[in-house]
GROMACS .gro file of C-alpha atoms in nm:
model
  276
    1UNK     CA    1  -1.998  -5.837   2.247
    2UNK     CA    2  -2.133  -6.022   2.563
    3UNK     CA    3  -1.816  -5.986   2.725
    4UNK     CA    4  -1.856  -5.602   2.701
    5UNK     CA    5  -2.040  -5.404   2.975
    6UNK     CA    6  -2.347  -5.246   2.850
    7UNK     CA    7  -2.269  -4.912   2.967
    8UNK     CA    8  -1.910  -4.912   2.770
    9UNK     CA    9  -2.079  -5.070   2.404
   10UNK     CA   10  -2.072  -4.848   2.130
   11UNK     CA   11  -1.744  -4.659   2.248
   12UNK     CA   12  -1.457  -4.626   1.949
   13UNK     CA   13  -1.181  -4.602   1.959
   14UNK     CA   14  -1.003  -4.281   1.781
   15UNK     CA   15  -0.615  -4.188   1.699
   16UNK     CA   16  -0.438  -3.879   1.673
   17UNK     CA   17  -0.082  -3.758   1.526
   18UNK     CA   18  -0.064  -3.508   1.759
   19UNK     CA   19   0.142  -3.494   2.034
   20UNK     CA   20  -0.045  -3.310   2.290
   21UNK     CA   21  -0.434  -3.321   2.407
   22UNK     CA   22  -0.645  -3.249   2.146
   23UNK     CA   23  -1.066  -3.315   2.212
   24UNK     CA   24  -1.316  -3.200   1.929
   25UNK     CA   25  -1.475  -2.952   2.231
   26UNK     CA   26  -1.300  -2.641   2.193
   27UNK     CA   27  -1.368  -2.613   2.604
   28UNK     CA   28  -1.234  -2.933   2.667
   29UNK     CA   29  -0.882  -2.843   2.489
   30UNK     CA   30  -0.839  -2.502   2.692
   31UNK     CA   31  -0.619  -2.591   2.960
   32UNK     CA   32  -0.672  -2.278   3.148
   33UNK     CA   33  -1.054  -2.379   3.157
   34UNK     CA   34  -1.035  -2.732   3.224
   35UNK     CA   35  -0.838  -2.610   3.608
   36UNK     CA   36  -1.075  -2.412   3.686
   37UNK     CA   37  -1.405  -2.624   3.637
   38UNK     CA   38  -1.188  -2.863   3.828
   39UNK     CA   39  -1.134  -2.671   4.103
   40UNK     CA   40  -1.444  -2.459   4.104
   41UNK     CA   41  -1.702  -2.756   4.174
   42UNK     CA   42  -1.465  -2.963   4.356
   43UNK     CA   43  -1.331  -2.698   4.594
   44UNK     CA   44  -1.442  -2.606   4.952
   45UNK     CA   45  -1.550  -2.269   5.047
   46UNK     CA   46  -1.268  -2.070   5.238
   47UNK     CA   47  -1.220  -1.676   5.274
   48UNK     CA   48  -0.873  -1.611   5.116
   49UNK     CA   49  -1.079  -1.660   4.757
   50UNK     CA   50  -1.418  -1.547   4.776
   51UNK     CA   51  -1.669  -1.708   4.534
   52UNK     CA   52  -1.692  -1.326   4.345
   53UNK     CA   53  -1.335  -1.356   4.274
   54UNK     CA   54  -1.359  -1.691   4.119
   55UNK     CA   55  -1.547  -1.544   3.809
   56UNK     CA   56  -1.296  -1.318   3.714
   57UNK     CA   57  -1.025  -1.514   3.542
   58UNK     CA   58  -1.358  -1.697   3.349
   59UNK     CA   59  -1.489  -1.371   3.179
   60UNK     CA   60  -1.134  -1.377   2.976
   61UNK     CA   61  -1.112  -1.734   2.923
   62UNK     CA   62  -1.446  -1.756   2.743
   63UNK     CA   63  -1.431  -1.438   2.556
   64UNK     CA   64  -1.119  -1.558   2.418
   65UNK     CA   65  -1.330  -1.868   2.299
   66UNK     CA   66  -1.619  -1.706   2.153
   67UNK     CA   67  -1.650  -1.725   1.775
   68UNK     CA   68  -1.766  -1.370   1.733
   69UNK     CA   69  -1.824  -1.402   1.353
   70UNK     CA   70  -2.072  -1.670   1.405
   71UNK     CA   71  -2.244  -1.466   1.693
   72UNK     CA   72  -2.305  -1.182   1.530
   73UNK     CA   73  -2.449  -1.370   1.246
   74UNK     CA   74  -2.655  -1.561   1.497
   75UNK     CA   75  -2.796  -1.230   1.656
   76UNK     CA   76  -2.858  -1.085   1.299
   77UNK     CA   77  -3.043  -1.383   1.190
   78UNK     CA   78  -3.269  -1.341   1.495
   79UNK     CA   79  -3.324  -0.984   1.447
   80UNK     CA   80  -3.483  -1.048   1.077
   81UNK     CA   81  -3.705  -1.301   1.285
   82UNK     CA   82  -3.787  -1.099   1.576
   83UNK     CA   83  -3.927  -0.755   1.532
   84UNK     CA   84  -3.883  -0.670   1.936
   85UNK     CA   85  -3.534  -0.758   1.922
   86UNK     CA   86  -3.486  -0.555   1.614
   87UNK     CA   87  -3.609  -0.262   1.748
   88UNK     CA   88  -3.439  -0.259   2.092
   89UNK     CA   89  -3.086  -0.326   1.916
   90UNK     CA   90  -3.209  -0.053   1.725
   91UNK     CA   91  -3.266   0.199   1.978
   92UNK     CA   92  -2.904   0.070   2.125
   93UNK     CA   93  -3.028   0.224   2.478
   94UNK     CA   94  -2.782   0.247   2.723
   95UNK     CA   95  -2.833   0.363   3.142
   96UNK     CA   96  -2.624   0.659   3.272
   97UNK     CA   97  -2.756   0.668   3.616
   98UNK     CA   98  -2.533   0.719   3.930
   99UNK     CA   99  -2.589   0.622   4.290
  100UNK     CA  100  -2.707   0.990   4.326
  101UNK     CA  101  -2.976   0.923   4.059
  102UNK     CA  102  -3.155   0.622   4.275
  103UNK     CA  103  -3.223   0.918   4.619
  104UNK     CA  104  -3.522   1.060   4.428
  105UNK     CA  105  -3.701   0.707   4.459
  106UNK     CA  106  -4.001   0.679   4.720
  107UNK     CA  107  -4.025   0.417   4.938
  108UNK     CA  108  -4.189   0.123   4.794
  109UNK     CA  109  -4.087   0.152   4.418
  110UNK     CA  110  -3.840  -0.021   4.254
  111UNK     CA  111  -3.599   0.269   4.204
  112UNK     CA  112  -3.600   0.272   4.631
  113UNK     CA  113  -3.534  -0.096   4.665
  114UNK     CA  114  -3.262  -0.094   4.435
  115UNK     CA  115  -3.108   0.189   4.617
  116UNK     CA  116  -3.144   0.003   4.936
  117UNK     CA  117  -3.033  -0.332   4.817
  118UNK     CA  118  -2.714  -0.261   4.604
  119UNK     CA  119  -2.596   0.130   4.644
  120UNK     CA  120  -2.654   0.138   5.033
  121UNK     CA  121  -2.461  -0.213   5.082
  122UNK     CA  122  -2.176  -0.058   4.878
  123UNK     CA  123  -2.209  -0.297   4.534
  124UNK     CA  124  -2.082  -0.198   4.238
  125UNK     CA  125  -2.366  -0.083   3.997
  126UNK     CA  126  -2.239  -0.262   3.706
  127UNK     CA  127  -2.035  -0.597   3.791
  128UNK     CA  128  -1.762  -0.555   3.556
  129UNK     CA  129  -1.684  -0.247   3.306
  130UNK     CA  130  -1.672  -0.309   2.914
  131UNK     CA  131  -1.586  -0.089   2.701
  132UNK     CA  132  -1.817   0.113   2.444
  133UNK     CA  133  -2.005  -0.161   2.244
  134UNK     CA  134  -1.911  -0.184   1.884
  135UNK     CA  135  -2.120  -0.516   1.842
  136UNK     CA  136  -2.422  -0.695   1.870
  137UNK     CA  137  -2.251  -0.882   2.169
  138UNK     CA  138  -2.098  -0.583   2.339
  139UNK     CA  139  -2.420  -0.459   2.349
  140UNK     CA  140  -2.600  -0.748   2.456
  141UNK     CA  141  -2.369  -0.783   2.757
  142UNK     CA  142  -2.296  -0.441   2.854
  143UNK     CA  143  -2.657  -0.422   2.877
  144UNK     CA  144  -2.660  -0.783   3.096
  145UNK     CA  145  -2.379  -0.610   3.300
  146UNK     CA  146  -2.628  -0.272   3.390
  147UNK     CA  147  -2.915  -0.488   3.480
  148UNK     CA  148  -2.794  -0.833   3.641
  149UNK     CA  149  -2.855  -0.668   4.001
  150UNK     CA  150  -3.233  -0.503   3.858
  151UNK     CA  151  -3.254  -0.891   3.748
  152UNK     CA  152  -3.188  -1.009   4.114
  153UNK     CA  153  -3.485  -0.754   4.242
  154UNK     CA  154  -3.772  -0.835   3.947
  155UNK     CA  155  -3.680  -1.240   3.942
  156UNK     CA  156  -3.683  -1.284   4.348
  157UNK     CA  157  -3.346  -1.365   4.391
  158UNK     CA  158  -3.155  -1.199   4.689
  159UNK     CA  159  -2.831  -1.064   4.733
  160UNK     CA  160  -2.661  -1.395   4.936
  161UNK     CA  161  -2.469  -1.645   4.726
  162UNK     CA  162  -2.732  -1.896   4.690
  163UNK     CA  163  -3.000  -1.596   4.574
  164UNK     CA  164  -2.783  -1.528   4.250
  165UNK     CA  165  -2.897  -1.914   4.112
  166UNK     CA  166  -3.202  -1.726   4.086
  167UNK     CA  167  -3.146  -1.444   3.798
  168UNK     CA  168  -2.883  -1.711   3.623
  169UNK     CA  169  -3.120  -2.007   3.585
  170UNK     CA  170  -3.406  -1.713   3.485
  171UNK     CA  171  -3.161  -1.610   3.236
  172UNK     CA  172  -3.074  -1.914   3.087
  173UNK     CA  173  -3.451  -2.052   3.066
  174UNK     CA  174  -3.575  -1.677   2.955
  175UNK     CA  175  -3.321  -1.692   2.675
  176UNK     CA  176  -3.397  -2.038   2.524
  177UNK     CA  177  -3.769  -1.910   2.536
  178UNK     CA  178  -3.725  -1.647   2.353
  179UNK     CA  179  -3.449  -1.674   2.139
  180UNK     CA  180  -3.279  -1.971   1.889
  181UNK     CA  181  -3.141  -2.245   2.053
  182UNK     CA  182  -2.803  -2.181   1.931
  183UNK     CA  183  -2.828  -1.812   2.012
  184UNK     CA  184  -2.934  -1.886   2.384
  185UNK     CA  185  -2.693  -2.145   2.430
  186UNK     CA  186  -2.378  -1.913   2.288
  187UNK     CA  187  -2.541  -1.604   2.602
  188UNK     CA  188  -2.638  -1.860   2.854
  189UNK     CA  189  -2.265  -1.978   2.886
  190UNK     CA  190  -2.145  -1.734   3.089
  191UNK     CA  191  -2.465  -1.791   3.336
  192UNK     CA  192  -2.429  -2.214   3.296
  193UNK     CA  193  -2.077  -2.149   3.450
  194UNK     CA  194  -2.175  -1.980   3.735
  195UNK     CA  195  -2.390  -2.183   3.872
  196UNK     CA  196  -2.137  -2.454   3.890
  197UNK     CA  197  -1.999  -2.329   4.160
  198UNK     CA  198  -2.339  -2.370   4.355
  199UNK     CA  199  -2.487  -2.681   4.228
  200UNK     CA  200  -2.205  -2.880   4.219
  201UNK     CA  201  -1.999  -2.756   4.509
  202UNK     CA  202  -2.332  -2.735   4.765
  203UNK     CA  203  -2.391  -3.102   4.657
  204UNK     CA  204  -2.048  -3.236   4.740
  205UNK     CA  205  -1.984  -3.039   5.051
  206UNK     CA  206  -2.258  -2.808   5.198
  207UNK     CA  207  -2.608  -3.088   5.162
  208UNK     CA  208  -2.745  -2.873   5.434
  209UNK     CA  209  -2.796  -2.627   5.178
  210UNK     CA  210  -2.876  -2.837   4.891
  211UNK     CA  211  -3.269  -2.805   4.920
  212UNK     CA  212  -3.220  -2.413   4.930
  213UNK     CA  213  -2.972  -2.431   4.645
  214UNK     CA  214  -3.216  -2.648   4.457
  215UNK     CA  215  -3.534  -2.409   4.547
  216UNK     CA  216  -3.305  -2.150   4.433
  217UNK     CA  217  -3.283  -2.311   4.064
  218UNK     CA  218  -3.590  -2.424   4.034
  219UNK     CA  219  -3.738  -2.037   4.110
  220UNK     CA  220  -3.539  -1.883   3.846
  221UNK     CA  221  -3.681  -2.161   3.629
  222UNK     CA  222  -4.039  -2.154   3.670
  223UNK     CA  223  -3.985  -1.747   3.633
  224UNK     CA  224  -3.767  -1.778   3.332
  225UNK     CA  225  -4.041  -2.016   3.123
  226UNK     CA  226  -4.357  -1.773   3.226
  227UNK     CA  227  -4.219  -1.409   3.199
  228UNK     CA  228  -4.135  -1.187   2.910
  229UNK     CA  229  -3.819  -1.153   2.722
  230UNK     CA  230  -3.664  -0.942   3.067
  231UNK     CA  231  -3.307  -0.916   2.871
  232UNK     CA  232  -3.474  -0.668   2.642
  233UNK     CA  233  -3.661  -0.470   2.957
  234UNK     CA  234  -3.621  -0.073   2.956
  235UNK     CA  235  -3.598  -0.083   3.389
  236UNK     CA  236  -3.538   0.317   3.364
  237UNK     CA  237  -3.943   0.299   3.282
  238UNK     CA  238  -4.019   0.159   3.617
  239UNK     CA  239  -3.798   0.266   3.846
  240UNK     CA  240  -4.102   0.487   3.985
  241UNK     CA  241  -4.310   0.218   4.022
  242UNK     CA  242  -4.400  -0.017   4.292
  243UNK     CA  243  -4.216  -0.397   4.288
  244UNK     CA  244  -4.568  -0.578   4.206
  245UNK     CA  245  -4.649  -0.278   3.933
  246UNK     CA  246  -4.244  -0.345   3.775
  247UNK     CA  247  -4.303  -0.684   3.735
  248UNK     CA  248  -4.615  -0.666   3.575
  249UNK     CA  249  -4.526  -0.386   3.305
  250UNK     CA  250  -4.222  -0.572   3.256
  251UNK     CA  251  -4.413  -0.913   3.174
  252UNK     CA  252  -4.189  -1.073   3.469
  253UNK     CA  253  -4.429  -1.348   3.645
  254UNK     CA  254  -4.441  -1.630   3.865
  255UNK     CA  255  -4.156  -1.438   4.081
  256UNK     CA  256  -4.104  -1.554   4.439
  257UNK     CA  257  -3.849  -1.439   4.695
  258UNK     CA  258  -3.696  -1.648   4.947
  259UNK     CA  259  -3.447  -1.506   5.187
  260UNK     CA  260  -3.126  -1.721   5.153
  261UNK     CA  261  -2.859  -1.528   5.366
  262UNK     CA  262  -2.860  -1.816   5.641
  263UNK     CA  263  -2.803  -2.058   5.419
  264UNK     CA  264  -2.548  -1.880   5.204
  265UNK     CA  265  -2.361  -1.753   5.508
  266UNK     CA  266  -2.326  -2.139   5.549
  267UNK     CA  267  -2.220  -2.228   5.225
  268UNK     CA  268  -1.968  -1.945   5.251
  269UNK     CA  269  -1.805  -2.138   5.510
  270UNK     CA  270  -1.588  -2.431   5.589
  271UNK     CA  271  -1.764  -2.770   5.657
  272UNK     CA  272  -1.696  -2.840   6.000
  273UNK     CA  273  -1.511  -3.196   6.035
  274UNK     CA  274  -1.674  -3.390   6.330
  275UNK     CA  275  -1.401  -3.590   6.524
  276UNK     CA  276  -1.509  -3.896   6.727
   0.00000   0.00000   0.00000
């Protein structure tokens, strides 16, 4: 046993009869996964893929690993728990606002700044379209999908790459606050994955940025642990009201913004090699 390094003691050793990579981690035996965590934190930044794009492929690849049965017992088991979450699958709400809808807004409310911030800069209102929900799950993330960019506006984060660490560390510390640990771990996935790209990535090849990436994370943190449940927030209340007045209806606190577009625009850009 002496003869054994202390960091390798206690490893077994473990045999297989089949022929091809098997791992108990239903992640780690997806093939299709296992490339692209490799090459999404170990990649640079260039523009013939833009970090958007990288997300796409993902959405399929972990639908395709959810076990939906369990889920849906998981949210139903919460529900019998959790009056609030009862109620709001319950009243199975669902936006059906336009870019016209957002003009009415004065300046200074949250309606406005959401018309300035996304629908004036030409963003898609909704990331990614899904169809009717016929779940629990469908509804929890079409409803994810409608707010993400209200998320960015009420948690501080900005619209520049490093600003959406913001709403996905919020989200992942909001859900574990307020829901089962099992439950927040099978929604925070999605969010855990994204921020791979800007933790791990910045760290390896952009350490200019790192101390905005990391103020980034630790934002959406300290707002996750001290605000409300915000995945469950009706936005269409507030849209009249001013930012400070939104937040506080909505139970969202400790929310700071920090500009980040410098610092993303570098991130979004080849490390430059210097030659002596």
């Amino acid at each position: 046993m002496n003869d054994v390094p202390y960091l390798l003691r206690g490893i077994t050793k473990l045999t297989t009869d089949s022929s091809i990579l098997v791992s108990s981690s239903k992640y780690l035996n997806d093939a299709r996964l296992r490339d692209w965590i490799a090459e999404i934190v170990l990649k640079q930044n260039g523009p013939d893929v833009p970090a958007q794009s990288e997300m796409y492929p993902l959405v399929e690849m972990i639908d395709s690993l959810r076990d939906l049965p369990r889920i849906e017992a998981l949210f139903t088991a919460e529900r019998a728990k959790n009056p609030a979450l009862d109620a709001w699958f319950n009243e199975w709400f669902i936006s059906d606002y336009d870019a016209d809808y957002f003009r009415q807004f004065a300046p200074g409310t949250l309606g406005h700044q959401f018309h300035e911030e996304v629908i004036a800069k030409n963003f898609e209102i909704v990331i990614y379209d899904k169809p009717e929900p016929k779940s629990q799950l469908d509804y929890f993330m079409v409803r994810s999908g409608q707010t993400h960019d209200l998320e960015h506006i009420l948690t501080g984060g900005d619209f520049a790459y490093m600003g959406e660490l913001v709403p996905a560390w919020f989200r992942i510390t909001n859900q574990f606050k307020h829901l089962s640990p099992e439950l927040a771990g099978e929604l925070s996935i999605m969010y855990m994955f994204v921020t791979l790209r800007y933790t791990v990535r910045t760290l390896l090849h952009y350490p200019d940025v790192w101390q905005t990436c990391q103020d980034a994370v630790e934002r959406g943190m300290r707002c996750g642990h001290a605000s409300d449940a915000l995945f469950m927030a009706k936005y269409e209340d507030v849209f009249h009201l001013p930012l400070a007045d939104a937040r506080e209806r909505l139970g969202v606190r400790e929310a700071v913004f920090a500009d980040t577009s410098e610092a993303s625009a570098r991130w979004a850009a080849r490390p430059q090699r210097i030659v002596a």
